[in-house]
C-alpha positions as a Python dict, from the first residue, in 0.01 Angstrom:
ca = {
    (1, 'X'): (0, 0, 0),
    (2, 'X'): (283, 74, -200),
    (3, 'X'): (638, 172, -9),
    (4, 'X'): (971, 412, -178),
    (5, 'X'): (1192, 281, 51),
    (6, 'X'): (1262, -53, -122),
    (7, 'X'): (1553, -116, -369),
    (8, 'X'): (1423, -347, -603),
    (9, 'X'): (1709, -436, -819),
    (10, 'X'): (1543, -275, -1047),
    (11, 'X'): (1882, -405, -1258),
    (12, 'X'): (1791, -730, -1295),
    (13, 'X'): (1460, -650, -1468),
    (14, 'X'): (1422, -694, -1819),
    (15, 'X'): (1580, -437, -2018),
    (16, 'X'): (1315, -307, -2275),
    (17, 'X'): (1074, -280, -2026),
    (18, 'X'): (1117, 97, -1981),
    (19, 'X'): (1066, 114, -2365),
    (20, 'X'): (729, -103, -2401),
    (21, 'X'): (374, 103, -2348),
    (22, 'X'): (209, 78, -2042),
    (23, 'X'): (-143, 102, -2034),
    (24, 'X'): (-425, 143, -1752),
    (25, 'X'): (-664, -130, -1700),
    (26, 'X'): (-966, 95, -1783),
    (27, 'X'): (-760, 123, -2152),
    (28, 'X'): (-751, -240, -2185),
    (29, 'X'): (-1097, -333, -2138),
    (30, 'X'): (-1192, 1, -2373),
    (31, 'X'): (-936, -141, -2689),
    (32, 'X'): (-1087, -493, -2609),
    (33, 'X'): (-1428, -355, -2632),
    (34, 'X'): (-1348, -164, -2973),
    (35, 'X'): (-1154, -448, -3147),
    (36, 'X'): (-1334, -777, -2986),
    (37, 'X'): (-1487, -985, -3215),
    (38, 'X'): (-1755, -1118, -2989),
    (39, 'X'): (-1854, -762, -2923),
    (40, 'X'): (-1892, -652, -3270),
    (41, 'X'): (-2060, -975, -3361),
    (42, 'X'): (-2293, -929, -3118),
    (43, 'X'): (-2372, -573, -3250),
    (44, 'X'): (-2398, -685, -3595),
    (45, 'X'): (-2659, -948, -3499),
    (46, 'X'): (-2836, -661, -3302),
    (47, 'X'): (-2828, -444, -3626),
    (48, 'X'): (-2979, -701, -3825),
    (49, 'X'): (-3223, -778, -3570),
    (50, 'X'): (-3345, -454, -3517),
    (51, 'X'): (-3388, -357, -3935),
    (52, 'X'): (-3581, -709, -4015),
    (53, 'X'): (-3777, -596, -3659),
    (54, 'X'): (-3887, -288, -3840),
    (55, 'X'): (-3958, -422, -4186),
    (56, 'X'): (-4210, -690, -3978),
    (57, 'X'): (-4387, -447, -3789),
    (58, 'X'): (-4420, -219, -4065),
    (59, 'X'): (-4536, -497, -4290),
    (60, 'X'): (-4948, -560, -4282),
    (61, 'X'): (-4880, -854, -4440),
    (62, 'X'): (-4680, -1036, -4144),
    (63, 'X'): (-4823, -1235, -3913),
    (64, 'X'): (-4914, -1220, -3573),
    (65, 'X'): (-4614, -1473, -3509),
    (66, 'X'): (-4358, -1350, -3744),
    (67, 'X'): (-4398, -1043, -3562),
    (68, 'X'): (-4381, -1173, -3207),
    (69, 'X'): (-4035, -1370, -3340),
    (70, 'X'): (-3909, -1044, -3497),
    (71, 'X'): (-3936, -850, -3175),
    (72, 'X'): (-3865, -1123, -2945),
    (73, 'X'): (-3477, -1134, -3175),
    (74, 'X'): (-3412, -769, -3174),
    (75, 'X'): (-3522, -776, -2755),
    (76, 'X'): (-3282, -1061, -2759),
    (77, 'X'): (-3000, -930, -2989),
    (78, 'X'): (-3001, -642, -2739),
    (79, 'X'): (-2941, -849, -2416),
    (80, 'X'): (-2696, -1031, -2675),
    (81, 'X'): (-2504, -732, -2718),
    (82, 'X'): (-2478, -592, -2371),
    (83, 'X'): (-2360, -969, -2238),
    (84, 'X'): (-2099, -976, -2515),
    (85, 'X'): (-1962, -669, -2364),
    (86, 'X'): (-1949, -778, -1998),
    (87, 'X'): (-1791, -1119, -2123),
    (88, 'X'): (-1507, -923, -2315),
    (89, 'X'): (-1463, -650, -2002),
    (90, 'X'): (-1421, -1005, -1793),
    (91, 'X'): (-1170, -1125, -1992),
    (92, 'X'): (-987, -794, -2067),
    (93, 'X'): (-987, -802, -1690),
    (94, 'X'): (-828, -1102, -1636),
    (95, 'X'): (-539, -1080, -1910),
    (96, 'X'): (-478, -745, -1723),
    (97, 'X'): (-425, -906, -1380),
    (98, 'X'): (-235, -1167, -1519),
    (99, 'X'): (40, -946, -1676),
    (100, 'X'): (61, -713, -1402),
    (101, 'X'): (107, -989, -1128),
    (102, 'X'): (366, -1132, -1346),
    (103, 'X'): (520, -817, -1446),
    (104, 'X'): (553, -761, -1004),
    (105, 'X'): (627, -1155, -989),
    (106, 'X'): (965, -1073, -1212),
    (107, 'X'): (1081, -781, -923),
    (108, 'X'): (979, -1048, -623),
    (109, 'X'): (1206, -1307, -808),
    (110, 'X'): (1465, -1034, -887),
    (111, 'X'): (1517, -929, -511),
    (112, 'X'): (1501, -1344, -399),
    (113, 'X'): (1773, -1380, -697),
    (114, 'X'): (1965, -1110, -473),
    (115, 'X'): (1876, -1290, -117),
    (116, 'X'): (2023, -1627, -242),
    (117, 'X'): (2329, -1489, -378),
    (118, 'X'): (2439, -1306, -63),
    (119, 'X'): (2349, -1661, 95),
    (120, 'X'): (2633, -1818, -122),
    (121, 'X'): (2810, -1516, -67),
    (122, 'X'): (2815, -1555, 261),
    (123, 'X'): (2856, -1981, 291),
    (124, 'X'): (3160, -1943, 78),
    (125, 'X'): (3299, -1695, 357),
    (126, 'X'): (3225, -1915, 641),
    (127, 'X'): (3364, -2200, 450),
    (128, 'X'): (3630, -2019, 430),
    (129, 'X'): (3650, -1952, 838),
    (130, 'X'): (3620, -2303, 903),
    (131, 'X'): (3252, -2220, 981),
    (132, 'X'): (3043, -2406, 695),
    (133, 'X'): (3055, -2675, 510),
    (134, 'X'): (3106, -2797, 178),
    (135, 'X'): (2764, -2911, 151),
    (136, 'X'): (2640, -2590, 336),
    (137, 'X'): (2794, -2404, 28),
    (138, 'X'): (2644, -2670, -251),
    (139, 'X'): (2295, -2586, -93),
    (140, 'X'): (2355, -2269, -81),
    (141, 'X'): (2406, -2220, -510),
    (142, 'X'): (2118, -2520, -565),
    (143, 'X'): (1932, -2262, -408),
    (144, 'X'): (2041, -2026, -633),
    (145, 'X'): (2062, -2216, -937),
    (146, 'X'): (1667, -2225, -801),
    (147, 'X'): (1576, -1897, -803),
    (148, 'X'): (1743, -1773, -1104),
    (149, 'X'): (1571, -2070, -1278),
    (150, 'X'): (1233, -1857, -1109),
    (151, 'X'): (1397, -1550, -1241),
    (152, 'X'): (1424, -1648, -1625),
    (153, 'X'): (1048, -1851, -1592),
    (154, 'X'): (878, -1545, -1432),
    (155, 'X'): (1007, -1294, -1735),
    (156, 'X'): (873, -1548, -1991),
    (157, 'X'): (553, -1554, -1838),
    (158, 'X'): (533, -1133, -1840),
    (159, 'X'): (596, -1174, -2233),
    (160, 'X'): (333, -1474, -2267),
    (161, 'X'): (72, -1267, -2055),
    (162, 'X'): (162, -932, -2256),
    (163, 'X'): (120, -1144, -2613),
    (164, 'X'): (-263, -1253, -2445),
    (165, 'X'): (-344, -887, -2363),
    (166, 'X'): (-214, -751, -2674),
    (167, 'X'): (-427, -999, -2907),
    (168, 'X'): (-734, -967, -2642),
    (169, 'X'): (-715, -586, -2712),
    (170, 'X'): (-586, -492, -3018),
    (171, 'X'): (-271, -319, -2851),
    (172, 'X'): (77, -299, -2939),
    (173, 'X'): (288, -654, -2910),
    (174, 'X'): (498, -557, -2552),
    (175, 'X'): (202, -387, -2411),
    (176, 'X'): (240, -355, -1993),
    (177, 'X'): (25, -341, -1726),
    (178, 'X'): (100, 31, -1523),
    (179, 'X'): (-146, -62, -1231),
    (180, 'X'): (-481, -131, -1118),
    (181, 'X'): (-553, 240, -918),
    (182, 'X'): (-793, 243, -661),
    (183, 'X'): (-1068, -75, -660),
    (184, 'X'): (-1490, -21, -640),
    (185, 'X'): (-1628, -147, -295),
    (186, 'X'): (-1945, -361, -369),
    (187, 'X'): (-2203, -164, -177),
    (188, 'X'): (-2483, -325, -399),
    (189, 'X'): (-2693, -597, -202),
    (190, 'X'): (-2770, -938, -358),
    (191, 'X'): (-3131, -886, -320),
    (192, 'X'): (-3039, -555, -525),
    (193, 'X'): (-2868, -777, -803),
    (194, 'X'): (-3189, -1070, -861),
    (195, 'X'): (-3386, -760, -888),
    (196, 'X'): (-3437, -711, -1280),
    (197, 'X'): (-3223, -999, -1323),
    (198, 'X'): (-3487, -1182, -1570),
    (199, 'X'): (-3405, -878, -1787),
    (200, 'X'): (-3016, -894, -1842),
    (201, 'X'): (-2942, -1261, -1883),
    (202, 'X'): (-2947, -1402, -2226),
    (203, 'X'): (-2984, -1720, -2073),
    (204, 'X'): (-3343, -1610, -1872),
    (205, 'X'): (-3467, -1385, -2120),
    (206, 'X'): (-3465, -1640, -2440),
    (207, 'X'): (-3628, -1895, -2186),
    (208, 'X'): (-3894, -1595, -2174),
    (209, 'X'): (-3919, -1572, -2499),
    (210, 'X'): (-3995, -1951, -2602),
    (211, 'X'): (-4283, -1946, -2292),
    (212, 'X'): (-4438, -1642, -2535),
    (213, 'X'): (-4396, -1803, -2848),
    (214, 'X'): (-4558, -2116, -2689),
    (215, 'X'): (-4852, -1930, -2542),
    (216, 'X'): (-4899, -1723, -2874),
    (217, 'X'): (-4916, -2100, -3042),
    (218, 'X'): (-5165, -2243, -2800),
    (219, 'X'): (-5387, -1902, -2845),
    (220, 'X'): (-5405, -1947, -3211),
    (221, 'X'): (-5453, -2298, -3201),
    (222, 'X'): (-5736, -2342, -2960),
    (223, 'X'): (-6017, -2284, -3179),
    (224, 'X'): (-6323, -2529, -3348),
    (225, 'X'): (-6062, -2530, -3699),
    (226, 'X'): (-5766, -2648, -3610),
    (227, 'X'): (-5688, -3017, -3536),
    (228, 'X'): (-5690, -3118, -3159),
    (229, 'X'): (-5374, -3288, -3152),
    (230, 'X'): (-5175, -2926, -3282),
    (231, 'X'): (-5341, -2782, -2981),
    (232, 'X'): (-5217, -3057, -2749),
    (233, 'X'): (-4889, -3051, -2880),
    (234, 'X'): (-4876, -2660, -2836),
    (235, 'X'): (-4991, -2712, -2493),
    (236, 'X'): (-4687, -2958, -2418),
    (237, 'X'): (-4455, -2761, -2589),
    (238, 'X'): (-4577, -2457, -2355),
    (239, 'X'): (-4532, -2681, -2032),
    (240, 'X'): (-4174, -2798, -2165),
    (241, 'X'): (-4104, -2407, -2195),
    (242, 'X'): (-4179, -2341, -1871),
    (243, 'X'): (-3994, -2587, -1733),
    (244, 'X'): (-3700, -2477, -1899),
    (245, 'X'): (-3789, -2115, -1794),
    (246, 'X'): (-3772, -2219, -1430),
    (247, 'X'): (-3431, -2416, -1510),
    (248, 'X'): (-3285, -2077, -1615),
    (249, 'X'): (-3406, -1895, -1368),
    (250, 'X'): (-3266, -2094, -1088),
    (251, 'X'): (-2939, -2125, -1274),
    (252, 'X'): (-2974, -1758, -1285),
    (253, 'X'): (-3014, -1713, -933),
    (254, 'X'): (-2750, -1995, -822),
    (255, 'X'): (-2463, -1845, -1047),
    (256, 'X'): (-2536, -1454, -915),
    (257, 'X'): (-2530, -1579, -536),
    (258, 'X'): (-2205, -1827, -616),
    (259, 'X'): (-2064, -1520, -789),
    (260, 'X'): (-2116, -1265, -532),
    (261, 'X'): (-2013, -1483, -224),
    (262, 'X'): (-1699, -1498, -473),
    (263, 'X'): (-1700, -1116, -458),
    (264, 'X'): (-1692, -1075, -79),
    (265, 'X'): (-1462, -1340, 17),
    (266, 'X'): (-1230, -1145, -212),
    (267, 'X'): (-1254, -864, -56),
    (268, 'X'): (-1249, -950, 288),
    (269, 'X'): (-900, -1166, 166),
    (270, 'X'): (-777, -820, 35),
    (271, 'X'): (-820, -672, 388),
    (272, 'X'): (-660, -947, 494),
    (273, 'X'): (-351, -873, 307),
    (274, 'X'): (-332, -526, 343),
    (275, 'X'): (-303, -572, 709),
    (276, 'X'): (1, -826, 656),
    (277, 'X'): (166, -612, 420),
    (278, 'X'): (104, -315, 632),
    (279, 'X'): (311, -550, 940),
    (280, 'X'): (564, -632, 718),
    (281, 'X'): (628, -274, 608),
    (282, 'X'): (675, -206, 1006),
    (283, 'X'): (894, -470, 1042),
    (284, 'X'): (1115, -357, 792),
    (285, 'X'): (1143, 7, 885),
    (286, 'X'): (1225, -108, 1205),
    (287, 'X'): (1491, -341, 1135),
    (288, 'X'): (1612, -28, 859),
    (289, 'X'): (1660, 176, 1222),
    (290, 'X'): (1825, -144, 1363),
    (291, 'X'): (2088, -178, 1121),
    (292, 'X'): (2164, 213, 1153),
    (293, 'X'): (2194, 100, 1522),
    (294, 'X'): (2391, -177, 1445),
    (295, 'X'): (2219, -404, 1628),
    (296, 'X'): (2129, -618, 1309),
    (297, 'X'): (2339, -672, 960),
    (298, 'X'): (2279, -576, 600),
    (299, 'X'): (2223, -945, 539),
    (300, 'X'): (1948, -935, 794),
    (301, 'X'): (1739, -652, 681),
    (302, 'X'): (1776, -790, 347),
    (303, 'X'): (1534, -1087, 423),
    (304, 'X'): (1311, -847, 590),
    (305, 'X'): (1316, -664, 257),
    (306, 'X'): (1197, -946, 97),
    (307, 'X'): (951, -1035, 341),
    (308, 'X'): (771, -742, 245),
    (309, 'X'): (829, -745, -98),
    (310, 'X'): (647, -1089, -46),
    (311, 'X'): (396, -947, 98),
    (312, 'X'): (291, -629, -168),
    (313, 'X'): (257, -932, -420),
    (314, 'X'): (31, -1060, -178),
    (315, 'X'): (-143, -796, -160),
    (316, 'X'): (-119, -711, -566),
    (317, 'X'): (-218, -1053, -655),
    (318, 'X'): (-609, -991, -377),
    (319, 'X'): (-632, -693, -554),
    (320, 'X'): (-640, -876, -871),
    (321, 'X'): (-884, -1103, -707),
    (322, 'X'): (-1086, -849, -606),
    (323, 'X'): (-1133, -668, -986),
    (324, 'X'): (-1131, -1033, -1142),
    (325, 'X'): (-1478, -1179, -905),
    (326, 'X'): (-1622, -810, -964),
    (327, 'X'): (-1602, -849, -1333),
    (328, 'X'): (-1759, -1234, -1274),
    (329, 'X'): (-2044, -1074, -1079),
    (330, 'X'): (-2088, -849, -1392),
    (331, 'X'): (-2128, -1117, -1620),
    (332, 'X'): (-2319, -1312, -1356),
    (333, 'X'): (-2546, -1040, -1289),
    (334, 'X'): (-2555, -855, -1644),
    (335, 'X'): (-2449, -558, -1499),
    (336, 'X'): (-2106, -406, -1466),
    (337, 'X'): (-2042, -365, -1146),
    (338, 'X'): (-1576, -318, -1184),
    (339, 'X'): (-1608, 58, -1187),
    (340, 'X'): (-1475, 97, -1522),
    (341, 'X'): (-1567, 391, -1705),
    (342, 'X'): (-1678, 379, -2071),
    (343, 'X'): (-1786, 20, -2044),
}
């Protein structure tokens, strides 16, 4: 939930951030898909695959198992591709979240910078009154000295997490997050998700592939002319296949359910926060009434205004949760499941 009726200190920003290009996180991923290396190597490989794939089939010369291994890499180049793509959209993802949570970290440390210097402000007056310490004023600035310290560290990471993004994607050096608009729901079940699965998992589907090769061996070995040991080792090669086979599968299976447990816990956690922020947003429009009452001070409201602005970051950084373990359940389940377009 986003509020207007926050001052931010928008001042105490950095000052070429209104000049530096924000982009949507749907852009990102698309620029990392277009510039990625993985990606492109990945459809090179399928390119190759899929001409040398031709040329065998096409060829009465090849073999029955030159053919079977020509198909079997273009089938496999394929899955290749389309988990190259998922792994980039995943990290894309990530770099996103992590600029745009420190890009919201810099305004939550700007408005605490604010909070601790009215605190010295006002120690030095009640020191002043007789009221406070000399100590009560010295923790007052360490706290400061603290949060200004946050300050300075939280801008460096926005220009460390924009310098990630921008070599991820290709984009301009300075590149900014503008937001992550409105989040899928995962309505898919998990039953839903191990359906196919065999199919879109490099991992599963080259395990496949080794069983067929094996069984294609032990078919053209078992015959009266060829040597009964190449048969027997064609039949343990097969069983070692299958073992493996069953490995992946359950791997397979194990990742997908770890992965979309991940998913709902996130979201549930992002209910969570919306609820808080959603409290603290009350609170502070109350206490905004309050000190038109006068029944509170400006100094008051002012941690009440950062009790909410703790709170949207709260809420910021589940929704950055929430897009992150959807893009892991992509790659988990080789299926994009974020919502983003053009993927």
């Amino acid at each position: 939930m986003q509020t207007r009726t926050l001052a931010l200190g928008l001042a105490l920003l950095l000052p070429t951030a209104a000049a530096q290009t924000a982009v949507s996180v749907t852009r990102a991923v698309q620029a990392a898909l277009t510039s990625g290396t993985e990606v492109r190597t990945a459809q090179a490989n399928l390119d190759r695959a899929t001409a040398a794939n031709r040329a065998a089939q096409a060829d009465p010369s090849t073999l029955a198992a030159a053919k079977l291994s020509a198909e079997q890499a273009q089938t496999l180049a394929t899955v290749g591709l389309r988990a190259a793509r998922l792994s980039t959209l995943q990290s894309a993802v990530n770099a996103y979240t992590t600029l745009l949570e420190a890009q919201e970290n810099v305004e939550l440390q700007s408005l605490q910078v604010q909070v601790d210097q009215k605190a010295v402000q006002v120690a030095q007056v009640k020191r002043g009154l007789g009221n406070a310490t000399a100590l009560d004023v010295q923790k007052a600035q360490n706290t400061l000295s603290g949060s200004t310290q946050g300050l300075a560290d939280a801008r460096a990471q926005v220009n460390l997490a924009s310098g990630k993004l921008a070599s991820l994607t290709g984009l301009a050096a300075g590149v900014r997050a503008s937001g992550l608009g409105t989040l899928p729901t995962l309505k898919t079940t998990l039953a839903a998700l191990r359906s196919g699965l065999e199919n879109n998992l490099t991992s599963v589907v080259g395990a496949e592939q080794d069983v067929a090769a094996a069984q294609l061996t032990v078919k053209l070995s078992d015959n009266d002319f060829t040597p009964a040991r190449t048969l027997q080792d064609a039949r343990t090669a097969l069983a070692n296949a299958q073992r493996a086979l069953d490995a992946a599968q359950k791997n397979a299976n194990t990742g997908l359910s770890s992965a979309y447990q991940t998913a709902q816990n996130a979201a549930e956690q992002l209910k969570v926060a919306q609820s808080r922020e959603s409290a603290a947003l009350r609170s502070y429009n109350q206490d905004s009434a309050r000190l038109k009452s006068g029944t509170i001070s400006a100094v008051e409201l002012q941690q009440t205004q950062l009790a909410l602005k703790q709170a949207q970051f709260a809420r910021l950084q589940a929704q950055g949760n929430v897009l992150e373990s959807l893009a892991a359940l992509s790659v988990a389940s080789g299926q994009n499941l974020t919502g983003i377009v053009g993927t």
